[in-house]
Amino acid sequence: MMESICSQPYLAQHHSVVNSAAGHKDVISLPQALSFTTALASPALRDCPSWVGFSKCILSLSFGRISRVGPVRVRCAAASSPRGRERLSGKNMANEEALAAKLAEMTLMKKEQSPQEKPLFSFGVITDIQYADIDDGKSFQGVPRYYRHASEVLERAVDAWNKHGNLAFAVHFGDIVDGFCPKEQSKQAFERILSELANFERGPVYHMLGNHCLYNLPRQELNQFLNIPTSGLHSYYSFSPNNEFLFVVLDGYDVSALGWPADHPHTAAAMELLNTRNPNKEKNSPEGLVGVERRFVKFNGGVGDEQLAWLENTLREAQEAQQKVIICCHLPMDPGASFPSALLWNYDAVLAVVHKFNCVVACFAGHAHEGGHSVDSHGVHHHVLEAVLECPPGSDAYGYVNVFSDHLSLCGTDRMRSYDMNFQSSGMHPSHSLN
Ligand SMILES: Nc1ccn([C@@H]2O[C@H](COP(=O)(O)OP(=O)(O)OC[C@H](O)CO)[C@@H](O)[C@H]2O)c(=O)n1
């Protein structure tokens, strides 16, 4: 049945999406996805005007709480392109007709309940480009990294964002150039990526510091290169694209063994923490550390006291102004959304501040390249975006977020999974982490 519907590359793509999501309880199984694919290929659904929105409705109605819609999006993309339709049509779908009719009926019901609203605004997202003009390599854990191809992914992202035509701005979540970039080429590599980003026609691109940024250039230069609107050497800031929303960009390498002069108090504080919490000689190694203790590695960092106080004031003012807040930081802040060795050192202290208020609706991050999602004990969404660097040639990881008064809708391309995040109104909600 599978081969009768899908071409081999199509199938391979499907497998990779399912495999990369393995371990999450809410992921649809391969057989589920395949039977669903079959249903989608049915003529009853092929005539439907809106394939993509459609498929999301069907999934959530058919399989309960489904948060990973990547495989279905792939299918819908195939079904909505002329070549895809050609591939899907004329196959033996007889057994699937009844299911398809039922799905169509359910979808229409869903559509009537929630007519398509217009977002307040939308913004582009991309992370961990880690470009370098060097041959492909592997991470410390052996995951392939495609340094040159990263700039091609960015080119396609900017092109897609421009074609979208209605994105107010874009955000890159840190690690723009890889640490393996030869130091004499660092500036050139930054310029190459930033000039590609400058082709984004609609608005500013906001940045934050990642560890790989700090392997390449000193803080001051990074703040200038990345147009980080800050005084002095601080790299945290906020911006408000719409009266209803405030974006808070945190510097996860505020207290860090990276980027500060050797005699700076933040270097001393970072080294003291690492020496206390990580017994390994190589402080980049989490070996022997257990659970969330694995975050005490040199390639992570923390938020200092001054920044924490700034965050608290900023959130207080946002709450008073009845704004909703989206926090952006290179480092993930919830253990449910990331593997432990990628977490912000003092994620617990930052979340304690966040949870004093009920204005924060979501925290976005990069760094943990495979991506992830959780909802914390106070109903705040934590979303880690998939990295560009790990996209094999021809594949992509970028997207955009539609912002509504009561939810965010992340529309990912290819390896970047799509996600809907409904806001919960206060800190009274029970925990329901998806991981
Ligand atoms: N066990 C390890 C892991 C890493 N290193 C070295 O640390 C540097 C940074 O590692 P890298 O994987 O390049 O960091 P990324 O920011 O790309 O990714 C973050 C991860 O996803 C979080 O796990 C680098 O020099 C590594 O070689 C190490 O020595 N030992």
mmCIF file of C-alpha atoms and ligand atoms in Angstrom, residues 128 130 138-141 145 147 175 178-180 210-212 215 253 282-287 294 297-300 330-331 338-343 366-370 389-390, ligand 1:
data_model
loop_
_atom_site.group_PDB
_atom_site.id
_atom_site.type_symbol
_atom_site.label_atom_id
_atom_site.label_comp_id
_atom_site.label_asym_id
_atom_site.label_seq_id
_atom_site.Cartn_x
_atom_site.Cartn_y
_atom_site.Cartn_z
ATOM 1 C CA ASP A 128 21.823 27.435 14.719
ATOM 2 C CA GLN A 130 26.552 27.568 12.260
ATOM 3 C CA LYS A 138 30.174 15.707 12.873
ATOM 4 C CA SER A 139 29.209 16.863 16.354
ATOM 5 C CA PHE A 140 31.001 15.480 19.389
ATOM 6 C CA GLN A 141 28.221 12.871 19.541
ATOM 7 C CA ARG A 145 26.966 18.758 10.381
ATOM 8 C CA TYR A 147 28.586 23.727 7.362
ATOM 9 C CA ASP A 175 25.045 30.313 16.739
ATOM 10 C CA ASP A 178 30.413 27.660 13.749
ATOM 11 C CA GLY A 179 33.347 27.524 16.145
ATOM 12 C CA PHE A 180 35.323 25.471 13.610
ATOM 13 C CA GLY A 210 25.077 31.592 21.100
ATOM 14 C CA ASN A 211 28.214 29.787 22.257
ATOM 15 C CA HIS A 212 29.483 29.466 18.678
ATOM 16 C CA TYR A 215 33.993 31.144 19.848
ATOM 17 C CA TYR A 253 25.959 33.614 28.203
ATOM 18 C CA GLU A 282 37.408 18.932 30.115
ATOM 19 C CA LYS A 283 34.637 21.282 31.238
ATOM 20 C CA ASN A 284 32.769 20.831 27.945
ATOM 21 C CA SER A 285 32.150 17.224 28.925
ATOM 22 C CA PRO A 286 29.068 16.246 30.973
ATOM 23 C CA GLU A 287 30.479 12.741 31.542
ATOM 24 C CA ARG A 294 24.609 17.614 32.948
ATOM 25 C CA VAL A 297 29.316 22.348 30.891
ATOM 26 C CA LYS A 298 31.384 25.112 29.391
ATOM 27 C CA PHE A 299 29.296 25.434 26.223
ATOM 28 C CA ASN A 300 26.338 26.606 28.323
ATOM 29 C CA HIS A 330 19.706 30.569 22.754
ATOM 30 C CA LEU A 331 19.598 28.121 25.661
ATOM 31 C CA SER A 338 15.524 19.691 25.819
ATOM 32 C CA PHE A 339 18.097 17.103 26.750
ATOM 33 C CA PRO A 340 19.726 18.119 30.058
ATOM 34 C CA SER A 341 23.198 19.002 28.762
ATOM 35 C CA ALA A 342 21.814 21.900 26.672
ATOM 36 C CA LEU A 343 19.922 23.685 29.476
ATOM 37 C CA GLY A 366 17.795 26.904 19.851
ATOM 38 C CA HIS A 367 21.020 25.067 20.883
ATOM 39 C CA ALA A 368 19.502 21.587 21.375
ATOM 40 C CA HIS A 369 19.622 20.827 17.676
ATOM 41 C CA GLU A 370 16.975 18.127 17.461
ATOM 42 C CA LEU A 389 23.356 23.004 10.584
ATOM 43 C CA GLU A 390 22.064 19.446 10.755
HETATM 44 N N1 LIG B 1 30.747 15.996 25.335
HETATM 45 C C1 LIG B 1 31.255 17.098 24.715
HETATM 46 C C2 LIG B 1 30.438 17.912 23.946
HETATM 47 C C3 LIG B 1 30.995 19.001 23.323
HETATM 48 N N2 LIG B 1 32.317 19.229 23.451
HETATM 49 C C4 LIG B 1 32.905 20.394 22.783
HETATM 50 O O1 LIG B 1 32.204 21.541 23.179
HETATM 51 C C5 LIG B 1 32.145 22.478 22.139
HETATM 52 C C6 LIG B 1 30.665 22.792 21.854
HETATM 53 O O2 LIG B 1 30.016 21.628 21.431
HETATM 54 P P1 LIG B 1 29.038 21.650 20.204
HETATM 55 O O3 LIG B 1 28.376 20.333 20.070
HETATM 56 O O4 LIG B 1 29.750 22.163 18.999
HETATM 57 O O5 LIG B 1 27.994 22.723 20.684
HETATM 58 P P2 LIG B 1 26.671 23.184 19.960
HETATM 59 O O6 LIG B 1 26.319 24.493 20.544
HETATM 60 O O7 LIG B 1 26.779 23.067 18.486
HETATM 61 O O8 LIG B 1 25.582 22.135 20.388
HETATM 62 C C7 LIG B 1 25.084 22.135 21.648
HETATM 63 C C8 LIG B 1 24.687 20.759 21.902
HETATM 64 O O9 LIG B 1 23.627 20.409 21.074
HETATM 65 C C9 LIG B 1 24.272 20.569 23.317
HETATM 66 O O10 LIG B 1 24.631 19.233 23.649
HETATM 67 C C10 LIG B 1 32.813 21.847 20.957
HETATM 68 O O11 LIG B 1 34.136 22.293 20.911
HETATM 69 C C11 LIG B 1 32.753 20.376 21.283
HETATM 70 O O12 LIG B 1 33.763 19.615 20.679
HETATM 71 C C12 LIG B 1 33.097 18.416 24.221
HETATM 72 O O13 LIG B 1 34.306 18.636 24.329
HETATM 73 N N3 LIG B 1 32.555 17.350 24.856
#
